[in-house]
Each structure stands twice: as structure tokens, then as C-alpha cells.
PDB file of C-alpha atoms and ligand atoms in Angstrom:
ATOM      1  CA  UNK A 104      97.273 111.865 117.096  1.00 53.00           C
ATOM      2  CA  UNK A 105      98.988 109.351 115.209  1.00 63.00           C
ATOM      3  CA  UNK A 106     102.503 109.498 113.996  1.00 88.00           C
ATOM      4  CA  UNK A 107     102.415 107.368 110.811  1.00 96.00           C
ATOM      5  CA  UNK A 108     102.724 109.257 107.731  1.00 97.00           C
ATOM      6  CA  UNK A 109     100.571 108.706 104.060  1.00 98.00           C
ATOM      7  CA  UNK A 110     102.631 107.341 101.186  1.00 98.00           C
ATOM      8  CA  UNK A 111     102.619 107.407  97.995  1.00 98.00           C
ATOM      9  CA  UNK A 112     103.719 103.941  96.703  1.00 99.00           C
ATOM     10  CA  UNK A 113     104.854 104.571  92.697  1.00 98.00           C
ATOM     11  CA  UNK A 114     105.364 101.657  90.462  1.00 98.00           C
ATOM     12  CA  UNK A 115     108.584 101.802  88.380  1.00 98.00           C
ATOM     13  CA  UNK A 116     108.259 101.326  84.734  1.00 98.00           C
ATOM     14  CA  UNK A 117     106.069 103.066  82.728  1.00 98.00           C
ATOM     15  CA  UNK A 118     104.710 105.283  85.527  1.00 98.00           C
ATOM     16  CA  UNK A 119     108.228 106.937  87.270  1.00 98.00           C
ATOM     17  CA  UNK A 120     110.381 105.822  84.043  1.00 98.00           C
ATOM     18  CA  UNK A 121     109.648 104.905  80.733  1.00 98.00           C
ATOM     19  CA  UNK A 122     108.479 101.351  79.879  1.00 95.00           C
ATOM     20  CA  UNK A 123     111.151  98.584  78.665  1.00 91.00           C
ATOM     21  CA  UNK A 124     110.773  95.207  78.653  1.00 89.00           C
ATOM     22  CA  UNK A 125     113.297  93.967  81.219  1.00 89.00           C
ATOM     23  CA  UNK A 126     115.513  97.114  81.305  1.00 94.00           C
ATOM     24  CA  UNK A 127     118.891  95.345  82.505  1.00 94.00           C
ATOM     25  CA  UNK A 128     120.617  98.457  81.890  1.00 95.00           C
ATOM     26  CA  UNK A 129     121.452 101.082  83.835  1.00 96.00           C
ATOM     27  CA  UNK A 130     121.549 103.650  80.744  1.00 96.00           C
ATOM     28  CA  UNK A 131     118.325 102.769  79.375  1.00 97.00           C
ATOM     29  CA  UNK A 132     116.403 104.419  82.930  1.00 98.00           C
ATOM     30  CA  UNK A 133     114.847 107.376  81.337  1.00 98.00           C
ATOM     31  CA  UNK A 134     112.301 109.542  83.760  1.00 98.00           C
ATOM     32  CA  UNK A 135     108.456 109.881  82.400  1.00 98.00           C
ATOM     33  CA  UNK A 136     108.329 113.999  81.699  1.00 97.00           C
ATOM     34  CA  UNK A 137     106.770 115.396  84.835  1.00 98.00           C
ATOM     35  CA  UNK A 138     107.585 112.947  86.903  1.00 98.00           C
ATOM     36  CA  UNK A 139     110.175 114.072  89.278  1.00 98.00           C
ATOM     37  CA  UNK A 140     108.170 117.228  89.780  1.00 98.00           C
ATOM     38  CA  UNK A 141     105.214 115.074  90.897  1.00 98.00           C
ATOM     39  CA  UNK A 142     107.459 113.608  93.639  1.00 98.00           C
ATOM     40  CA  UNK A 143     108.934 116.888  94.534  1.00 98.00           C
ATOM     41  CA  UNK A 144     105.106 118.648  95.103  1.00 98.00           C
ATOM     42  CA  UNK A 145     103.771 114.673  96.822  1.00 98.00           C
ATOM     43  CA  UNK A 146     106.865 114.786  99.427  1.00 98.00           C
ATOM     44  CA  UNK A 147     106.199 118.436 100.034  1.00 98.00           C
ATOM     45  CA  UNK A 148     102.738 117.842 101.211  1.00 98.00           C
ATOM     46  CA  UNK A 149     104.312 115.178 103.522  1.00 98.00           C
ATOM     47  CA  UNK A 150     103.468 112.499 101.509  1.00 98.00           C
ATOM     48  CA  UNK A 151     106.540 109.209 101.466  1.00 98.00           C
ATOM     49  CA  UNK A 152     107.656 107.974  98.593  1.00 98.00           C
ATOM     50  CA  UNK A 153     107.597 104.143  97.662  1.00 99.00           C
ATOM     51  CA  UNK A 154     108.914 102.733  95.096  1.00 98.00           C
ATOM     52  CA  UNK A 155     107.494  99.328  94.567  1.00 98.00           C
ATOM     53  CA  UNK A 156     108.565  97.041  91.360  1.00 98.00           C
ATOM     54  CA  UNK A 157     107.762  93.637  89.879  1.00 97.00           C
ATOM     55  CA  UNK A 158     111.882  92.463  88.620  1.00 96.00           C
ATOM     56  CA  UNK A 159     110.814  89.133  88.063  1.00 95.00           C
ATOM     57  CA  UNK A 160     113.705  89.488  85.114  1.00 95.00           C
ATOM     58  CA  UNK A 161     115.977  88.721  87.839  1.00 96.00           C
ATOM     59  CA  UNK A 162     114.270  85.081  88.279  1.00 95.00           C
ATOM     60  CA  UNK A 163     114.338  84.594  84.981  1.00 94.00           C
ATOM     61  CA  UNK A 164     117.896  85.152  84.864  1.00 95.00           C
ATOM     62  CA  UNK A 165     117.467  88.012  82.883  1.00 95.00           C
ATOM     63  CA  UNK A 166     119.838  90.401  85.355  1.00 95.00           C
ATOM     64  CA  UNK A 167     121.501  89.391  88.523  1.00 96.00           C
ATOM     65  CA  UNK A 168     120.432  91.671  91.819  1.00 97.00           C
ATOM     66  CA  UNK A 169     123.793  94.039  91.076  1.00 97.00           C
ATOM     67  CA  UNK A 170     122.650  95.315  88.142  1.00 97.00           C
ATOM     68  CA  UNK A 171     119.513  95.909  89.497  1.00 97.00           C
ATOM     69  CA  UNK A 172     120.701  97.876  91.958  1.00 98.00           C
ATOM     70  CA  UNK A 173     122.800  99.809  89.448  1.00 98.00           C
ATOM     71  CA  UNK A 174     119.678 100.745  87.936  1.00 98.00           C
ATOM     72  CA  UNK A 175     117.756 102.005  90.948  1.00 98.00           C
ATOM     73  CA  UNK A 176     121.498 103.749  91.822  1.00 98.00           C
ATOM     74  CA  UNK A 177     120.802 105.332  88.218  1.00 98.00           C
ATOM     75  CA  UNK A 178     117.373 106.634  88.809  1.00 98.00           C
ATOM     76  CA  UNK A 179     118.326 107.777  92.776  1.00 98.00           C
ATOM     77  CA  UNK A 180     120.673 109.966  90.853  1.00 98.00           C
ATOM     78  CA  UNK A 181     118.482 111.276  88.320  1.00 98.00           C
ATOM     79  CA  UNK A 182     115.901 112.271  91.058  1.00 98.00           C
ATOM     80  CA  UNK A 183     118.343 113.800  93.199  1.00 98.00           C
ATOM     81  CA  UNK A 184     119.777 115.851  90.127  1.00 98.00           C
ATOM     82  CA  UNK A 185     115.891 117.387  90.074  1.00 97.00           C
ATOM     83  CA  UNK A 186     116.556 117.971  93.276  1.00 97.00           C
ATOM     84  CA  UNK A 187     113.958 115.342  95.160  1.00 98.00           C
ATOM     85  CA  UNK A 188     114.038 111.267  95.937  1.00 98.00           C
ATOM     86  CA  UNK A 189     112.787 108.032  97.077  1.00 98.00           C
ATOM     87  CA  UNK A 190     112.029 107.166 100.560  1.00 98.00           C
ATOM     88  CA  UNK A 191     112.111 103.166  99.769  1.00 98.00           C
ATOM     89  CA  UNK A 192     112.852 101.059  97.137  1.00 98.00           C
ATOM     90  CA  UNK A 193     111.430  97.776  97.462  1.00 98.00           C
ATOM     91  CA  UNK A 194     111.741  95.293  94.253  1.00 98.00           C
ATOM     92  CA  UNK A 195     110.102  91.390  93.967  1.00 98.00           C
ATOM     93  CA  UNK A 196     112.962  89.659  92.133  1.00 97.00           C
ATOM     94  CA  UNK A 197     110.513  86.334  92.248  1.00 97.00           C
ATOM     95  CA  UNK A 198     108.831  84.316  89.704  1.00 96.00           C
ATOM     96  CA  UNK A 199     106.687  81.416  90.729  1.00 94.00           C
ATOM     97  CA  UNK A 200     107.178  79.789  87.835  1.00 94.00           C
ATOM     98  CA  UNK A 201     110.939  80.662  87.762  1.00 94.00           C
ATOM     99  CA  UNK A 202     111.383  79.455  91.720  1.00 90.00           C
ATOM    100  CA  UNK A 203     109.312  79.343  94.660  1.00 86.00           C
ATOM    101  CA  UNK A 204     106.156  81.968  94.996  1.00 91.00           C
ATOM    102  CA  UNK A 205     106.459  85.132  97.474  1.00 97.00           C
ATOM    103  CA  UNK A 206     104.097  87.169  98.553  1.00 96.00           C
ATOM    104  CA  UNK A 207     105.751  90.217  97.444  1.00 97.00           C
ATOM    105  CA  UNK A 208     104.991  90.181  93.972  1.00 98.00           C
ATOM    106  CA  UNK A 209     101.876  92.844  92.900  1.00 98.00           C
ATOM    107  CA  UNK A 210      99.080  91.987  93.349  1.00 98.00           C
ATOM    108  CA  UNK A 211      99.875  91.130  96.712  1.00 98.00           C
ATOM    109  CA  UNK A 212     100.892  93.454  98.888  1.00 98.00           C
ATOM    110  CA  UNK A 213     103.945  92.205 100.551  1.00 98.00           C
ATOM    111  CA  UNK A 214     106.072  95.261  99.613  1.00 98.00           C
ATOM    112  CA  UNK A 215     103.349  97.842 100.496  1.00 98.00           C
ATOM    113  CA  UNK A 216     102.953  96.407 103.694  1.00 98.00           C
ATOM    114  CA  UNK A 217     106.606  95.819 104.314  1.00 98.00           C
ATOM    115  CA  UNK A 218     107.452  99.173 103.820  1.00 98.00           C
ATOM    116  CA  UNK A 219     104.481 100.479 105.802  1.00 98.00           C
ATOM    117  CA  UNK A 220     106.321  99.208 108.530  1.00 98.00           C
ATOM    118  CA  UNK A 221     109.815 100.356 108.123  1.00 98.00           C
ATOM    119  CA  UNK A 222     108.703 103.747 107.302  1.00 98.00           C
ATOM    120  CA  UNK A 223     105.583 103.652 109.995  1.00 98.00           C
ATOM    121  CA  UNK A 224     103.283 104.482 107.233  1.00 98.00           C
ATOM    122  CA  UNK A 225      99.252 105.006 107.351  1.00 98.00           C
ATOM    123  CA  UNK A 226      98.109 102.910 104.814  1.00 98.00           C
ATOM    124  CA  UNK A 227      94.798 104.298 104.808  1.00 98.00           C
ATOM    125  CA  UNK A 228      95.893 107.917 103.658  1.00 97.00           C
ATOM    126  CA  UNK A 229      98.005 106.354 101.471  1.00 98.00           C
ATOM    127  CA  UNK A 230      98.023 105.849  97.588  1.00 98.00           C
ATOM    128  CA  UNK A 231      99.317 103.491  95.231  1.00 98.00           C
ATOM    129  CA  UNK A 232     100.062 104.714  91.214  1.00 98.00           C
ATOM    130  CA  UNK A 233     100.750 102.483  88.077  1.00 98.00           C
ATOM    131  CA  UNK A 234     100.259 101.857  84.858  1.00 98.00           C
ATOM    132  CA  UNK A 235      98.952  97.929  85.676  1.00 97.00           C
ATOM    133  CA  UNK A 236      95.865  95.982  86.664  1.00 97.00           C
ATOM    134  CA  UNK A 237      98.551  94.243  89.314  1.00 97.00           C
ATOM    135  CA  UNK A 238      99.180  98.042  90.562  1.00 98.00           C
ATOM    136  CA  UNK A 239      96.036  99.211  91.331  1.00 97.00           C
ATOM    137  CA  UNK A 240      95.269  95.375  93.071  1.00 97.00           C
ATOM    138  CA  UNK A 241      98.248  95.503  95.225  1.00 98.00           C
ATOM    139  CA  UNK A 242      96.986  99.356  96.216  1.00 98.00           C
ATOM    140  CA  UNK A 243      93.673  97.727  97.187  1.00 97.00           C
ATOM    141  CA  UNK A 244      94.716  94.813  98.899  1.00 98.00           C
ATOM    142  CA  UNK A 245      97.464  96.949 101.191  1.00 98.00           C
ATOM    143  CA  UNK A 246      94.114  98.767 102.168  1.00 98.00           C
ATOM    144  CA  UNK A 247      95.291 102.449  99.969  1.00 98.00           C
ATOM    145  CA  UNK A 248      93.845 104.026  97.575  1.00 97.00           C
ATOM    146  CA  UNK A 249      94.631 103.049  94.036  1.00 97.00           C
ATOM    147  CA  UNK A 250      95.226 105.562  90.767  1.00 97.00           C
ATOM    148  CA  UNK A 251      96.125 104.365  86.914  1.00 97.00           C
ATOM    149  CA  UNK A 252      98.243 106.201  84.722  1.00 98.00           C
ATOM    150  CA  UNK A 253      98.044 106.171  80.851  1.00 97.00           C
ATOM    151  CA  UNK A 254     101.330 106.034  80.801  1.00 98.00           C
ATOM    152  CA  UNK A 255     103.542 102.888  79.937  1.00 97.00           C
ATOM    153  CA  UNK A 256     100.840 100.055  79.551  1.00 96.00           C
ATOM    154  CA  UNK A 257      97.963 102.525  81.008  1.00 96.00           C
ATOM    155  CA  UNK A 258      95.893 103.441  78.331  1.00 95.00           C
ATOM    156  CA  UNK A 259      95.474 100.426  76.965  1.00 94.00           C
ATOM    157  CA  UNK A 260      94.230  99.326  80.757  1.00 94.00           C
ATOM    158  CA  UNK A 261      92.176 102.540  80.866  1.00 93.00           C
ATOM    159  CA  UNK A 262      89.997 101.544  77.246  1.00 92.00           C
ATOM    160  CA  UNK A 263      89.644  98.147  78.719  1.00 92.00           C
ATOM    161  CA  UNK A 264      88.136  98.905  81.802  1.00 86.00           C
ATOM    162  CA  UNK A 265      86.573 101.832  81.659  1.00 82.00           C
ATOM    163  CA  UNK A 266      83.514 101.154  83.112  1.00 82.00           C
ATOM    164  CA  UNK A 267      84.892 100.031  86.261  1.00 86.00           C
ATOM    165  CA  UNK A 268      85.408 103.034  88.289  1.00 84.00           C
ATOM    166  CA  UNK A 269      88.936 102.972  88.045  1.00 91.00           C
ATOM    167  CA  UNK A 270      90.273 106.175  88.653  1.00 94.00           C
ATOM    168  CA  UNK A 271      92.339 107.148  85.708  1.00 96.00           C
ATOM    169  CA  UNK A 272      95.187 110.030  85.451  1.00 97.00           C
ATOM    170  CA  UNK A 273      97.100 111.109  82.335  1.00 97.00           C
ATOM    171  CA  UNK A 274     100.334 110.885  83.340  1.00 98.00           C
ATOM    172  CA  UNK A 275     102.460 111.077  87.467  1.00 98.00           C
ATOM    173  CA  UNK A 276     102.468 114.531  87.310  1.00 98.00           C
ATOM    174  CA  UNK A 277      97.790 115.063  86.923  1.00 98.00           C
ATOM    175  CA  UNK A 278      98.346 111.628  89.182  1.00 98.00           C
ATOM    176  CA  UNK A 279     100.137 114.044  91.913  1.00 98.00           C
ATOM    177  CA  UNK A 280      97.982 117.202  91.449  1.00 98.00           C
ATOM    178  CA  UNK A 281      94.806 114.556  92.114  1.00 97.00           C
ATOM    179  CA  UNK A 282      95.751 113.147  95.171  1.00 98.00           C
ATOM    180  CA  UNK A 283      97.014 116.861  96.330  1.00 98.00           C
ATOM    181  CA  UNK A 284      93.719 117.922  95.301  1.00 97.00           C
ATOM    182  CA  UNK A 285      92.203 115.382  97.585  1.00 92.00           C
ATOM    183  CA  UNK A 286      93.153 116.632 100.622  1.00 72.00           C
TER     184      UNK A 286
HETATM  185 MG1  LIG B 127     104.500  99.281  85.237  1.00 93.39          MG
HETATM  186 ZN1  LIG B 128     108.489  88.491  95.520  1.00 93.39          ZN
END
């Protein structure tokens, strides 16, 4: 009987909160509709929740680590005000062109596999959901499942590779009722 629990690993913007380019502010994180319902049915079935981000804005010089932590202080508090939260927040502030390369940033699977072993995860019953070809790749490559969402940059992703078997999901929310479905 093993003791390691599934995940759900959740990109950041434009699958948990809205897409901006670079949001460096803590008052532009705005929650996709849905979405903290999603996480409250997902933990309920005993599922973790991982949030793992590409912040390569931070190499670029675009915001410094402490307002990126404002920001993920800003959307811990909006989750906890619909009464759920994150297990993890793991963020890649690298750039290989803006310092040296990591093996963090999605594709890879650095953060997936970090956090499988801080939180004693099972990677295999786990599931990773975004709205980017990088998403679903770093979900692969951590050895999870993978699921798009048409929100954020999604459904432009969804039209351009629709004949590759990607699963595809409206929104968190039909993302979360699919993988409870699953089981
Ligand atoms: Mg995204
Ligand atoms: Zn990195």
C-alpha cells in the first residue's frame, strides 16, 4: 500500500488566473470563474495541489522575487477566501537567455518532480493542467497525465493541434470534473 498521494499540478496564468503578460502586480491576480471550486472538489477527492509557473519575468528583470511572492500571497488569499488552497507553489524565475539554464523551467520537469518529493507524491496518478504546449510536456516528461484548457492561450493550442490526441477541457472547473470522472 503506498503512501504517496496523486497531484494535481495547475499552471498559473491563464488556467488558475487570468492571462497577463508578466503580471508584476499583485492587484492584477484575478481567479479564472470556476476555478477555486475545481480545487476545492480535486483536494476533496485527495488529490494535492501544485502550483507550477514559468516567471521568467523575474530574469528579465521584469519583477524582483518579492513581488512575486506578493502575488502568490495575493492569490493564497483569494483561494482561502473560497474557502480552499495550494499545497505548493513552485515558480522557475530562470531564463536561459537572461542567465544560466535550469532545469526547472516547463517543459522540463524540475518543479513536478521537486515537489513530488517534498509532498511524497505518485506521479503516476497524478495530472498536470495548462493552457500551454510547455504544460502538457512538462506533465509528460514528470511521467503524469497531461490535460489543456481553452482558457488563457488554450484554444488557440487546441485548433492547432487537434489531431494530436491532446486531451482538451473547456475551462479548470470541466478540467476537475474529468479527472474526478476518471477515477
Ligand atoms: Mg499559462
Ligand atoms: Zn528554472
Amino acid at each position: 500500500m503506498s503512501s504517496l498521494a496523486p497531484a494535481v499540478f495547475l499552471d498559473r496564468d491563464g488556467t488558475l488566473i487570468e492571462e497577463v503578460d508578466y503580471l508584476a502586480d499583485p492587484a492584477g491576480v484575478v481567479l479564472i470563474p470556476g476555478a477555486a471550486q475545481a480545487l476545492k472538489n480535486l483536494a476533496q477527492a485527495g488529490y494535492k495541489l501544485v502550483l507550477v509557473t514559468n516567471q521568467s519575468g523575474v530574469a528579465r528583470g521584469l519583477l524582483d522575487e518579492g513581488k512575486l511572492a506578493q502575488i502568490h500571497e495575493r492569490l493564497s488569499d483569494l483561494l482561502h477566501g473560497e474557502g480552499t488552497g495550494l499545497d505548493g507553489i513552485y515558480a522557475c524565475i530562470h531564463h536561459p537567455e537572461f542567465g544560466s539554464p535550469c532545469d526547472c523551467r516547463k517543459p522540463q520537469p524540475g518543479m513536478l518532480l521537486q515537489a513530488a518529493e517534498d509532498l511524497q507524491l505518485d506521479l503516476k496518478r497524478s495530472w498536470m493542467i495548462g493552457d500551454a504546449a510547455r504544460d502538457l510536456e512538462a506533465g509528460k516528461r514528470a511521467g503524469a497525465r497531461s490535460l489543456l484548457v481553452r482558457t488563457g492561450k488554450g484554444s488557440v493550442l487546441a485548433r492547432e493541434r487537434k489531431d494530436e490526441g491532446i486531451t482538451v477541457t473547456e475551462d479548470l472547473g470541466e478540467a476537475a470534473r474529468w479527472i474526478l470522472a476518471q477515477a
